[in-house]
Coordinates of N, CA and C in Angstrom, one line a residue:
M69 N 6.1 8.1 -3.1 CA 6.5 8.2 -3.9 C 7.6 8.9 -4.8
L70 N 8.7 8.6 -4.9 CA 9.8 10.0 -5.3 C 9.7 9.8 -6.0
I71 N 10.1 10.6 -6.8 CA 10.4 10.7 -8.6 C 10.7 12.1 -9.2
Q72 N 12.2 11.4 -9.2 CA 12.8 12.4 -10.1 C 12.9 13.9 -8.8
G73 N 13.0 13.4 -7.0 CA 13.0 14.5 -6.2 C 12.1 15.6 -6.3
V74 N 11.6 14.7 -6.7 CA 9.8 15.8 -6.2 C 8.5 13.8 -5.9
L75 N 8.1 14.1 -4.7 CA 6.6 13.6 -4.3 C 5.6 13.5 -5.3
L76 N 5.6 12.1 -5.1 CA 4.6 11.3 -5.8 C 3.4 11.4 -5.1
Q77 N 2.1 12.0 -4.7 CA 1.5 11.7 -3.3 C 0.1 11.6 -4.2
P78 N -0.6 10.6 -3.6 CA -2.5 10.1 -3.9 C -3.3 10.4 -3.2
T79 N -4.1 12.0 -3.2 CA -5.2 11.9 -2.2 C -6.7 10.7 -3.2
H80 N -7.5 10.7 -2.6 CA -8.8 9.9 -2.8 C -8.9 10.3 -4.0
T81 N -9.3 11.2 -4.9 CA -9.6 11.3 -6.0 C -8.6 12.7 -6.8
A82 N -7.2 12.3 -6.9 CA -6.1 12.8 -7.4 C -4.8 12.8 -7.4
I83 N -3.8 13.3 -8.2 CA -3.0 12.7 -7.8 C -1.7 14.2 -7.7
W84 N -0.5 14.4 -6.5 CA 0.3 15.8 -6.4 C 1.3 15.7 -6.8
W85 N 2.7 16.8 -7.3 CA 3.7 16.7 -6.8 C 4.1 17.5 -5.8
I86 N 4.6 16.9 -5.1 CA 5.0 17.8 -3.7 C 6.8 17.9 -3.9
C87 N 6.6 19.1 -3.9 CA 7.9 19.8 -2.9 C 9.1 19.5 -2.2
P88 N 10.0 18.4 -1.4 CA 10.1 17.6 -0.6 C 10.9 19.0 -0.4
D89 N 11.3 19.5 -0.1 CA 11.9 20.8 0.4 C 11.0 21.4 1.0
S90 N 10.1 21.7 0.3 CA 9.3 23.7 1.1 C 7.8 22.5 1.1
W91 N 7.9 21.7 0.7 CA 6.4 21.1 1.2 C 4.9 21.6 -0.4
A92 N 5.4 22.7 -0.9 CA 4.9 23.1 -2.2 C 3.8 21.9 -3.0
A93 N 3.1 22.5 -3.5 CA 2.6 21.4 -4.4 C 3.5 21.6 -5.7
I94 N 3.7 21.6 -6.6 CA 4.0 21.8 -7.4 C 3.0 21.5 -8.7
D95 N 1.9 20.0 -8.7 CA 1.2 20.2 -9.6 C -0.4 19.3 -9.2
R96 N -0.8 19.3 -9.8 CA -1.8 18.2 -9.3 C -2.8 17.8 -10.6
F97 N -2.7 16.6 -11.2 CA -4.2 15.9 -11.5 C -4.9 15.0 -11.0
S98 N -6.2 15.1 -11.9 CA -6.9 14.4 -11.7 C -7.5 14.0 -13.7
H99 N -9.0 13.2 -12.6 CA -9.6 12.3 -13.9 C -10.5 11.3 -13.5
P100 N -11.6 11.3 -14.2 CA -12.8 11.2 -14.0 C -13.3 9.0 -13.3
L101 N -12.2 8.8 -13.6 CA -12.3 7.0 -13.4 C -11.3 7.6 -11.7
L102 N -10.6 8.3 -11.1 CA -10.0 7.8 -10.2 C -11.7 8.4 -8.8
H103 N -11.4 6.7 -7.6 CA -12.0 6.6 -6.6 C -11.4 5.7 -5.8
S104 N -11.0 6.5 -4.7 CA -10.1 5.8 -3.5 C -8.7 5.2 -4.3
T105 N -8.2 6.6 -4.7 CA -6.6 6.4 -5.0 C -5.7 5.9 -3.5
H106 N -5.3 5.0 -3.7 CA -4.5 4.1 -3.0 C -3.1 4.2 -3.2
S107 N -2.3 4.9 -4.6 CA -1.1 4.7 -4.7 C -0.6 5.4 -6.1
A108 N 0.7 5.7 -6.6 CA 0.9 6.0 -7.2 C 2.3 6.1 -7.6
V109 N 2.7 5.6 -8.6 CA 4.1 5.4 -9.2 C 4.5 5.6 -10.8
A110 N 6.0 5.8 -10.4 CA 6.3 6.1 -11.8 C 6.0 4.9 -12.7
R111 N 5.8 4.8 -14.3 CA 5.2 4.1 -15.4 C 6.7 4.3 -16.1
P112 N 7.6 3.0 -16.9 CA 8.3 3.1 -17.6 C 8.0 3.6 -18.7
G113 N 9.1 4.6 -18.7 CA 9.4 5.3 -20.2 C 7.8 6.4 -20.2
G114 N 7.7 6.9 -18.4 CA 7.4 8.2 -18.4 C 5.8 8.1 -19.0
G115 N 5.4 8.7 -17.4 CA 3.8 8.7 -17.0 C 3.4 8.5 -15.7
F116 N 2.6 7.8 -14.9 CA 2.8 7.1 -13.7 C 1.6 6.2 -13.9
A117 N 1.5 5.5 -13.0 CA 0.2 3.9 -12.4 C -0.3 4.3 -11.3
V118 N -1.1 4.1 -11.1 CA -2.3 4.5 -10.0 C -2.8 4.0 -9.6
S119 N -3.6 2.7 -8.1 CA -4.6 1.6 -8.2 C -5.3 2.5 -7.5
C120 N -6.4 2.0 -7.7 CA -8.6 2.5 -7.1 C -8.8 1.1 -6.5
A121 N -8.6 1.7 -5.3 CA -9.3 0.9 -4.6 C -11.1 0.7 -4.9
G122 N -11.5 1.5 -5.1 CA -13.2 1.5 -5.2 C -13.3 0.7 -6.1
T123 N -12.4 1.2 -6.7 CA -13.7 0.4 -8.4 C -12.3 -0.8 -8.9
D124 N -11.6 -1.6 -7.9 CA -10.7 -2.6 -8.2 C -10.2 -2.1 -10.1
S125 N -9.2 -1.2 -10.3 CA -8.8 -0.8 -10.9 C -6.6 -0.3 -11.1
I126 N -6.3 -1.0 -12.6 CA -5.7 -0.3 -11.7 C -5.6 0.9 -13.9
L127 N -5.3 2.0 -13.2 CA -4.9 2.7 -14.3 C -3.6 3.1 -14.7
E128 N -3.0 2.9 -16.0 CA -2.3 3.9 -16.6 C -2.2 5.0 -17.2
F129 N -1.2 6.2 -16.6 CA -1.2 7.1 -17.8 C 0.3 7.5 -18.1
D130 N -0.1 7.9 -19.5 CA 1.3 8.5 -20.1 C 2.4 9.6 -19.4
G131 N 3.0 10.1 -20.1 CA 3.7 11.2 -20.0 C 2.9 12.7 -20.2
V132 N 2.0 12.5 -20.7 CA 0.8 13.9 -21.3 C -0.6 13.8 -20.9
D133 N -0.3 12.8 -19.6 CA -2.0 12.2 -18.2 C -2.4 11.7 -19.0
Q134 N -2.5 11.2 -20.5 CA -3.3 10.8 -21.3 C -3.8 9.4 -20.7
L135 N -5.4 8.8 -20.4 CA -5.3 7.4 -19.8 C -4.4 6.1 -20.9
V136 N -3.2 5.3 -20.9 CA -3.4 4.3 -22.2 C -3.8 2.6 -21.6
A137 N -4.3 2.4 -20.4 CA -4.1 1.5 -19.7 C -5.2 1.6 -19.0
H138 N -6.3 0.4 -18.7 CA -7.9 0.5 -17.8 C -7.4 -0.8 -17.3
H139 N -7.0 -1.7 -16.4 CA -7.1 -3.3 -16.0 C -7.7 -3.4 -14.4
C140 N -9.0 -3.8 -15.3 CA -10.1 -3.8 -14.2 C -9.4 -5.5 -13.3
L141 N -9.5 -5.7 -12.3 CA -9.1 -7.0 -11.4 C -10.7 -7.7 -11.3
R142 N -11.2 -6.8 -11.9 CA -12.9 -8.3 -11.5 C -13.2 -8.4 -13.1
D143 N -14.0 -10.0 -13.0 CA -14.1 -11.0 -13.8 C -14.9 -10.1 -15.0
G144 N -14.7 -10.2 -16.0 CA -15.6 -9.6 -16.9 C -14.5 -8.0 -17.2
D145 N -15.8 -7.6 -18.0 CA -15.3 -6.5 -18.3 C -15.8 -5.4 -17.2
F146 N -15.2 -3.7 -17.3 CA -15.0 -2.5 -15.9 C -16.6 -2.4 -16.5
S147 N -16.8 -2.0 -17.5 CA -18.8 -2.1 -17.6 C -19.3 -2.8 -17.3
D148 N -19.3 -4.3 -17.1 CA -20.4 -5.6 -15.9 C -20.4 -4.9 -15.0
H149 N -19.4 -3.6 -14.4 CA -20.2 -3.3 -12.8 C -20.3 -1.7 -12.0
F150 N -19.6 -1.6 -14.0 CA -20.0 0.1 -12.8 C -20.5 0.6 -14.6
D151 N -20.9 1.9 -14.3 CA -21.7 3.1 -15.1 C -20.4 4.0 -15.9
L152 N -20.3 3.1 -17.4 CA -19.0 4.0 -18.5 C -19.0 5.7 -18.1
K153 N -20.8 5.9 -17.8 CA -20.7 7.2 -18.1 C -20.3 8.3 -16.2
M154 N -20.2 7.4 -15.3 CA -20.2 7.6 -14.2 C -18.5 8.7 -13.9
D155 N -18.7 9.9 -13.4 CA -17.6 10.6 -13.2 C -17.1 10.0 -11.4
F156 N -16.9 9.0 -11.2 CA -16.6 8.3 -9.5 C -15.9 9.5 -8.7
R157 N -15.4 10.3 -8.8 CA -14.8 11.4 -8.1 C -15.7 12.1 -7.5
T158 N -16.7 11.8 -8.2 CA -18.1 11.9 -7.2 C -19.0 11.3 -6.4
A159 N -18.4 10.3 -6.2 CA -19.0 9.0 -5.3 C -18.7 8.8 -4.4
E160 N -19.3 8.9 -2.9 CA -19.0 9.0 -2.1 C -18.3 8.0 -1.4
H161 N -17.2 8.3 -0.3 CA -16.0 6.9 -0.6 C -16.1 6.0 -0.1
N162 N -17.1 5.2 0.2 CA -17.6 4.2 0.8 C -18.6 3.5 -0.7
A163 N -18.7 4.9 -1.6 CA -20.0 3.8 -2.2 C -19.7 2.3 -3.0
Y164 N -18.9 2.3 -3.6 CA -18.3 0.8 -4.2 C -17.7 -0.4 -3.3
K165 N -18.0 -0.3 -2.0 CA -17.5 -1.7 -0.8 C -18.7 -2.2 -0.7
P166 N -18.7 -3.9 -0.7 CA -17.0 -4.2 -0.8 C -17.0 -3.9 -1.7
H167 N -15.7 -4.3 -1.8 CA -15.0 -4.1 -3.0 C -14.1 -5.7 -3.1
Q168 N -13.8 -6.5 -4.1 CA -13.3 -7.5 -4.8 C -12.1 -8.1 -4.7
H169 N -11.0 -6.7 -4.9 CA -10.0 -7.0 -4.5 C -9.0 -5.6 -3.6
H170 N -9.2 -4.6 -3.8 CA -9.2 -3.5 -3.1 C -7.7 -3.6 -3.3
P171 N -7.6 -3.2 -4.5 CA -5.8 -2.9 -4.5 C -5.0 -1.8 -3.9
N172 N -3.5 -2.4 -3.0 CA -3.5 -0.9 -2.5 C -2.6 0.0 -2.8
H173 N -2.0 -1.1 -3.6 CA -0.2 -0.4 -4.1 C -0.2 -1.5 -5.4
A174 N 0.7 -0.7 -6.3 CA 0.5 -0.9 -7.9 C 2.6 -0.3 -7.7
F175 N 3.2 -1.3 -8.1 CA 4.6 -1.1 -8.9 C 4.9 -1.6 -10.2
Y176 N 5.9 -1.9 -10.3 CA 6.2 -2.3 -11.5 C 8.5 -2.7 -10.8
V177 N 8.4 -4.1 -12.0 CA 9.0 -5.1 -11.7 C 9.8 -5.1 -13.0
D178 N 10.6 -5.0 -13.3 CA 11.1 -5.3 -14.1 C 10.3 -4.7 -15.8
G179 N 10.3 -3.6 -15.7 CA 9.2 -3.0 -16.2 C 7.7 -3.5 -15.8
Q180 N 7.7 -4.8 -15.5 CA 6.0 -5.6 -15.3 C 5.4 -4.9 -14.8
L181 N 4.4 -4.5 -14.4 CA 2.8 -4.0 -13.5 C 2.6 -5.0 -13.0
W182 N 3.2 -4.8 -11.6 CA 2.2 -5.3 -10.6 C 1.2 -5.0 -9.1
V183 N 0.2 -5.3 -8.7 CA -0.4 -4.9 -7.9 C -0.8 -5.4 -6.6
T184 N -0.8 -5.4 -5.7 CA -0.5 -6.1 -4.4 C -2.5 -5.6 -3.5
C185 N -3.1 -6.7 -3.4 CA -4.3 -7.0 -3.1 C -5.2 -7.1 -2.0
F186 N -5.6 -6.4 -0.6 CA -5.3 -6.6 0.2 C -6.9 -7.7 0.3
E187 N -8.3 -7.9 0.0 CA -9.1 -8.8 0.2 C -8.5 -10.0 -0.3
T188 N -7.6 -10.3 -1.6 CA -7.9 -11.3 -2.0 C -6.6 -11.6 -1.1
Q189 N -5.5 -11.9 0.0 CA -4.5 -11.8 0.3 C -3.2 -11.9 -0.9
R190 N -2.7 -11.2 -1.6 CA -2.1 -11.9 -2.8 C -1.2 -10.4 -3.3
A191 N -0.5 -10.2 -3.9 CA 0.9 -9.8 -5.3 C 0.8 -10.2 -6.2
F192 N -0.1 -10.0 -7.5 CA 0.4 -10.6 -8.9 C 1.2 -10.2 -9.6
A193 N 1.4 -10.1 -11.2 CA 1.7 -9.7 -12.1 C 0.9 -9.3 -12.8
V194 N 0.4 -7.9 -13.1 CA -0.9 -7.8 -13.9 C -1.7 -8.6 -15.0
H195 N -0.1 -8.8 -16.2 CA -0.3 -9.4 -17.0 C 0.3 -11.1 -17.1
H196 N 0.8 -11.5 -16.1 CA 1.2 -12.6 -15.8 C 0.7 -13.0 -14.5
P197 N -0.7 -13.2 -14.2 CA -1.6 -13.4 -12.9 C -0.8 -14.4 -12.2
D198 N 0.1 -15.8 -13.2 CA 0.3 -16.1 -12.2 C 1.4 -16.1 -11.2
R199 N 2.5 -15.7 -11.8 CA 2.8 -14.6 -11.0 C 2.9 -14.1 -9.9
S200 N 2.9 -14.6 -8.7 CA 2.2 -14.1 -7.6 C 3.1 -14.9 -6.4
V201 N 2.8 -13.9 -5.2 CA 2.8 -13.8 -4.1 C 1.3 -14.3 -2.9
T202 N 1.3 -15.1 -1.9 CA 0.1 -15.2 -1.1 C 1.0 -14.9 0.0
F203 N -0.4 -14.5 1.3 CA -0.5 -14.0 2.2 C -0.6 -14.5 3.5
P204 N -1.1 -15.7 3.4 CA -1.7 -16.5 4.4 C -2.4 -15.7 5.6
E205 N -1.2 -15.3 6.0 CA -0.6 -14.8 7.7 C -1.8 -13.4 7.6
G206 N -1.8 -12.6 6.8 CA -2.5 -11.4 6.9 C -2.8 -10.5 5.1
M207 N -3.7 -9.8 5.9 CA -3.5 -9.0 4.3 C -2.5 -7.8 4.1
P208 N -2.5 -8.2 3.3 CA -1.0 -7.2 2.7 C -1.0 -6.1 2.4
H209 N 0.4 -4.7 2.6 CA 0.0 -4.0 2.2 C 1.4 -3.9 1.2
D210 N 1.6 -3.0 0.4 CA 3.0 -1.9 0.0 C 3.5 -3.5 -1.4
G211 N 4.9 -3.4 -0.9 CA 5.5 -3.9 -2.7 C 6.5 -4.2 -3.1
P212 N 6.9 -2.5 -3.5 CA 7.7 -2.1 -4.2 C 9.0 -2.7 -3.8
V213 N 10.0 -2.9 -5.2 CA 11.2 -3.6 -5.3 C 12.5 -2.2 -4.4
Q214 N 12.9 -2.3 -3.3 CA 14.5 -2.3 -2.4 C 15.0 -3.2 -1.9
E215 N 16.0 -2.9 -2.3 CA 17.8 -3.6 -2.0 C 17.7 -5.0 -2.3
G216 N 17.0 -4.5 -3.3 CA 16.8 -5.8 -4.3 C 15.7 -6.5 -4.1
R217 N 14.6 -7.2 -3.0 CA 13.6 -7.4 -2.9 C 12.0 -6.3 -2.8
M218 N 11.5 -7.4 -2.8 CA 9.9 -6.3 -2.7 C 9.3 -6.9 -1.3
W219 N 9.3 -6.0 -0.9 CA 9.0 -5.7 0.8 C 7.4 -5.5 1.3
F220 N 6.5 -6.2 1.4 CA 5.5 -6.1 2.1 C 5.4 -6.2 3.3
T221 N 3.9 -5.6 3.9 CA 3.7 -5.6 5.2 C 3.1 -6.3 5.0
T222 N 1.8 -6.6 6.6 CA 0.7 -7.6 6.3 C 0.0 -7.0 8.2
V223 N -1.4 -6.8 8.4 CA -2.4 -6.0 9.2 C -2.1 -6.8 10.3
S224 N -1.2 -8.0 10.7 CA -1.3 -9.1 11.4 C 0.4 -8.7 12.5
G225 N 1.2 -7.7 11.5 CA 2.0 -7.2 12.2 C 3.8 -7.7 11.4
Q226 N 3.5 -8.3 9.9 CA 4.2 -9.0 9.7 C 5.3 -8.3 8.4
V227 N 6.2 -8.3 7.9 CA 7.1 -7.5 7.5 C 8.1 -9.1 6.3
I228 N 7.6 -9.1 4.9 CA 7.8 -9.8 4.4 C 8.8 -9.2 3.5
G229 N 10.1 -10.2 3.0 CA 11.2 -9.3 1.8 C 10.9 -11.4 0.5
V230 N 10.4 -10.3 -0.4 CA 10.3 -11.1 -1.4 C 11.9 -11.3 -3.4
N231 N 12.1 -12.8 -3.4 CA 13.1 -12.2 -4.4 C 12.2 -12.3 -5.6
P232 N 12.3 -11.4 -6.4 CA 11.7 -10.8 -7.3 C 11.7 -11.4 -8.3
Q233 N 13.0 -12.1 -8.7 CA 13.0 -12.9 -9.7 C 12.2 -14.2 -9.8
T234 N 12.6 -15.1 -8.2 CA 12.1 -16.9 -7.7 C 10.8 -16.6 -6.9
L235 N 10.3 -15.1 -6.7 CA 9.5 -15.5 -6.0 C 9.2 -15.9 -4.3
E236 N 10.6 -16.3 -4.3 CA 10.6 -16.8 -2.9 C 10.4 -15.8 -1.9
R237 N 10.2 -16.1 -0.3 CA 10.1 -16.0 0.8 C 11.6 -15.6 0.9
E238 N 12.7 -14.2 1.3 CA 14.2 -13.9 1.9 C 13.7 -14.0 3.2
V239 N 13.6 -13.3 3.1 CA 13.2 -12.5 5.3 C 11.4 -12.0 5.1
E240 N 11.5 -12.5 6.7 CA 10.2 -12.7 7.3 C 10.1 -12.0 8.8
I241 N 10.0 -11.4 9.2 CA 10.0 -10.0 10.5 C 8.3 -10.6 10.7
D242 N 8.3 -10.9 12.4 CA 7.8 -11.0 13.3 C 7.8 -9.3 14.1
L243 N 6.8 -8.9 13.7 CA 7.4 -7.1 14.9 C 6.7 -7.2 16.1
N244 N 5.3 -8.2 15.8 CA 4.6 -8.3 17.1 C 6.0 -9.0 18.6
A245 N 7.3 -10.3 18.1 CA 8.2 -10.6 18.7 C 8.9 -9.0 19.1
L246 N 8.8 -8.6 18.1 CA 10.3 -7.5 18.3 C 10.0 -6.7 19.3
C247 N 8.8 -6.4 19.0 CA 8.0 -4.7 20.3 C 8.2 -5.6 21.5
D248 N 8.6 -7.1 22.1 CA 8.1 -7.0 23.2 C 6.9 -6.6 23.6
T249 N 5.8 -6.5 23.5 CA 4.4 -5.8 24.6 C 3.1 -6.2 23.9
R250 N 2.0 -6.7 24.6 CA 1.1 -7.9 24.9 C -0.2 -6.2 24.4
Q251 N 0.1 -5.3 23.2 CA 0.0 -3.7 24.0 C -1.0 -4.7 22.5
M252 N -1.2 -3.6 21.9 CA -1.7 -3.9 20.2 C -0.8 -3.1 19.6
L253 N -0.3 -3.7 18.7 CA 0.7 -2.7 17.0 C 0.1 -1.6 16.6
G254 N -1.0 -2.0 15.9 CA -1.8 -0.8 15.1 C -1.7 -1.6 14.5
W255 N -2.3 -0.8 12.6 CA -2.3 -1.0 12.0 C -1.2 -0.9 10.8
C256 N -0.9 -2.1 10.2 CA 1.2 -2.1 9.4 C 0.8 -1.8 7.8
R257 N 1.5 -0.5 8.1 CA 1.2 -0.4 6.2 C 2.6 0.5 5.9
G258 N 3.3 -0.1 5.0 CA 4.3 1.3 5.3 C 5.6 0.8 5.4
V259 N 6.4 0.4 4.3 CA 7.5 0.0 4.6 C 9.2 0.9 3.5
A260 N 10.0 1.3 4.5 CA 10.6 1.8 3.6 C 12.0 1.2 4.1
V261 N 13.0 0.2 2.7 CA 14.7 -0.1 3.8 C 15.3 0.6 2.8
R262 N 17.0 0.7 3.9 CA 18.1 1.3 3.3 C 19.1 0.3 3.8
G263 N 20.1 -0.9 3.5 CA 21.1 -1.0 3.9 C 20.0 -2.4 4.9
D264 N 21.2 -2.1 6.2 CA 20.4 -2.7 7.6 C 19.2 -2.3 7.9
R265 N 18.3 -0.6 8.1 CA 17.9 -0.4 8.4 C 16.8 -0.3 7.8
M266 N 15.3 -0.8 8.4 CA 14.0 -1.0 7.9 C 13.2 0.0 9.1
W267 N 12.5 1.3 8.2 CA 11.4 1.8 8.8 C 10.1 1.7 8.3
V268 N 8.9 1.1 9.2 CA 8.1 0.8 9.0 C 6.9 1.5 9.9
G269 N 5.1 2.1 9.2 CA 4.7 2.8 9.5 C 3.5 2.2 9.9
M270 N 3.4 2.6 11.7 CA 2.5 1.5 12.6 C 0.9 3.0 13.0
S271 N 0.0 2.8 12.4 CA -1.1 3.3 12.2 C -2.7 2.6 13.7
Q272 N -2.4 4.0 14.7 CA -3.5 3.5 15.7 C -4.6 2.7 15.1
L273 N -5.0 1.3 16.1 CA -6.5 1.2 15.3 C -8.1 1.7 15.5
R274 N -9.1 1.7 14.9 CA -9.7 1.8 14.1 C -10.3 0.8 14.2
S275 N -11.7 1.3 14.2 CA -13.0 0.7 14.6 C -13.0 0.3 12.9
T276 N -13.1 -1.2 12.8 CA -13.3 -2.0 11.3 C -13.9 -3.6 11.5
T277 N -14.3 -3.9 10.3 CA -15.1 -4.7 10.2 C -14.1 -6.0 9.3
H278 N -13.4 -6.2 10.0 CA -12.4 -7.0 9.1 C -11.7 -7.6 10.3
L279 N -12.5 -9.1 10.0 CA -11.5 -10.1 10.9 C -10.1 -10.2 11.4
E280 N -9.6 -10.2 10.7 CA -8.2 -10.5 11.2 C -7.4 -9.5 12.1
V281 N -8.3 -8.2 11.6 CA -8.1 -6.5 12.9 C -8.7 -7.4 13.9
L282 N -9.8 -7.4 14.2 CA -11.1 -7.5 14.9 C -10.4 -9.1 16.3
R283 N -9.1 -9.6 15.5 CA -8.6 -11.3 16.1 C -7.2 -10.0 16.6
I284 N -7.1 -9.3 16.4 CA -6.0 -8.3 16.8 C -6.8 -7.8 18.4
L285 N -7.4 -7.4 18.4 CA -8.2 -7.0 19.3 C -8.2 -7.5 20.9
L286 N -8.6 -8.6 20.2 CA -9.3 -9.5 21.6 C -7.3 -10.0 22.6
K287 N -6.5 -9.5 21.4 CA -5.0 -9.7 22.3 C -4.8 -8.0 23.0
G288 N -4.2 -7.6 23.3 CA -3.6 -6.6 23.9 C -3.8 -6.6 25.5
E289 N -2.8 -5.7 26.0 CA -3.0 -5.1 27.6 C -4.2 -4.4 27.9
A290 N -4.8 -4.8 28.1 CA -6.0 -4.5 29.2 C -6.5 -3.4 27.7
G291 N -6.5 -3.9 26.7 CA -7.3 -3.5 25.1 C -6.3 -2.2 24.8
R292 N -5.6 -1.7 25.8 CA -4.8 -0.7 24.5 C -4.3 -0.7 23.8
K293 N -4.4 1.0 23.2 CA -3.9 0.3 21.3 C -2.4 1.5 21.2
R294 N -2.1 1.4 21.4 CA -0.3 2.1 20.4 C -0.5 3.1 19.5
P295 N 0.6 4.3 20.0 CA -0.3 5.2 19.0 C 0.4 5.1 17.3
T296 N 0.0 6.2 16.7 CA 0.6 6.0 15.2 C 1.9 6.5 15.6
R297 N 2.8 5.6 15.2 CA 3.9 6.1 14.7 C 5.0 5.5 13.8
V298 N 6.7 5.9 13.9 CA 7.6 4.5 12.7 C 8.5 4.3 13.6
I299 N 8.3 3.1 13.6 CA 9.2 2.2 13.6 C 10.7 1.6 12.7
E300 N 11.8 2.5 14.2 CA 13.3 2.3 12.4 C 13.5 1.3 13.8
L301 N 14.2 -0.5 12.6 CA 14.9 -1.1 13.6 C 16.3 -1.8 12.1
D302 N 16.9 -2.6 13.2 CA 17.9 -3.4 12.1 C 17.8 -4.5 12.0
W303 N 16.8 -4.0 10.9 CA 16.6 -6.0 11.1 C 17.6 -7.0 10.3
K304 N 18.6 -6.8 10.0 CA 19.7 -7.9 10.4 C 19.5 -8.7 11.6
Q305 N 19.7 -7.7 12.6 CA 20.1 -7.9 13.7 C 18.9 -8.3 14.1
G306 N 17.5 -7.8 13.8 CA 16.0 -8.0 14.7 C 16.0 -7.3 15.6
R307 N 16.4 -6.1 15.3 CA 16.2 -4.9 17.1 C 15.3 -3.7 16.3
V308 N 14.8 -3.7 17.7 CA 13.8 -2.7 17.7 C 15.3 -0.9 18.0
L309 N 15.1 0.3 16.9 CA 16.0 1.0 17.7 C 15.2 2.1 17.8
R310 N 14.2 2.5 17.6 CA 13.3 3.7 18.0 C 12.2 3.3 17.0
E311 N 11.5 4.2 18.3 CA 9.7 4.5 17.4 C 9.3 6.1 17.8
I312 N 9.0 6.9 16.6 CA 8.6 7.9 16.2 C 7.3 7.9 16.0
E313 N 6.4 8.7 17.5 CA 5.5 9.1 17.4 C 5.2 9.7 16.8
L314 N 3.8 10.1 16.0 CA 3.7 10.7 14.2 C 1.9 11.0 15.0
G315 N 1.3 11.5 14.0 CA 0.0 11.6 14.3 C -1.1 12.9 15.1
N316 N -1.2 12.6 15.9 CA -2.7 14.0 16.5 C -3.7 13.1 17.8
D317 N -4.5 13.6 18.4 CA -5.4 12.9 19.7 C -6.6 12.1 18.0
A318 N -6.5 12.7 17.0 CA -7.2 11.9 16.8 C -6.6 10.2 16.5
G319 N -5.3 10.0 16.5 CA -4.2 9.1 15.9 C -3.4 9.0 14.8
G320 N -4.6 9.9 13.6 CA -3.6 10.0 12.3 C -3.3 8.1 12.0
T321 N -3.1 8.6 10.4 CA -3.3 7.3 9.6 C -1.9 7.8 9.0
I322 N -1.2 5.7 8.9 CA 0.2 6.2 7.5 C -0.2 4.7 7.4
Y323 N -0.1 5.4 5.8 CA -0.3 4.9 4.4 C 1.1 4.3 3.9
G324 N 2.1 4.9 3.9 CA 3.2 4.5 3.6 C 4.5 5.4 3.9
V325 N 5.5 5.1 3.5 CA 6.7 5.4 3.9 C 7.7 6.0 3.2
T326 N 8.2 6.9 2.7 CA 9.2 6.4 1.6 C 10.6 7.5 1.9
L327 N 11.3 6.7 1.5 CA 12.7 7.7 2.2 C 13.1 9.1 1.3
L328 N 13.8 9.9 1.4 CA 14.0 11.2 0.8 C 15.1 11.3 0.5

C-alpha cells in the first residue's frame, strides 16, 4: 500500500515503511497483537489498519501508533477465544489454524472499514456487516477501490469489479479463458488497475488442503504448474498483453500488487 510516497509493507508480526526509490526501510512498527499480518492500509484521519489472519482480527492504530480499535470477527469477545496476556508475535505461524474467517485484506470505502475474508468467501463493512459481497466461485483476496470500483481476485482465477455504492458486480474477468491454456494458472492474488490496464499477481501453486485449489490441481496440462508472475492485460478489450515472470527456483509468492 503506497501512502504519501512511502510503501506500507506488512510482514508476519510487523509493519514496515519502505522508500520505493532506494528500497531502504524507513521505519518499523510491531505490537503484541500482530500475528499472521496480511495487509496494512492508511486510516482516515491518520494511522493505519491491519488485518491479522491468525487471530481473525482487524486492528486500527492512530497517528502515534496507539491501538484505538480491535475488531474480532469471531462470535463473542476476543477473550472468549484467545489468552489476552499472550504476545501473539511469539506464536508459531500455524498456531491458530484453522481460521474461522482469515481476513486477508482490510481497506476503507468512503471512510468505512471493510475486510475481505478468505474462509467465509465474502467481503463486508465491519460496522455494517449486512453490506457485503459474496464469492461463490472461489475464496477471495484484495478489495481496495481503484478507478471507482472495489477489485477482488479469487483463487479460481477470476477478477471481479464491484460498485462500492450499489455493491453490484460491474466487471467479471475469467483469467482461465483469457490465458488460453490447460496449465494450472496459479494462486491468483493481488490486483492493480489504472485506466484500461490491469496487473494481476499469480503465484506458483504449493501444497494446500483447500478443496478449491485441489480441484484446480485436477486440471492442467500433465499437471504442469505455471511460474510465479504478474499478468498485464487490457481488461476492457479482454486481452493479455504480457506475463512478467518473478520469483525463484522455489516458486516465490505474490501477496499484492501496488502501482508506484
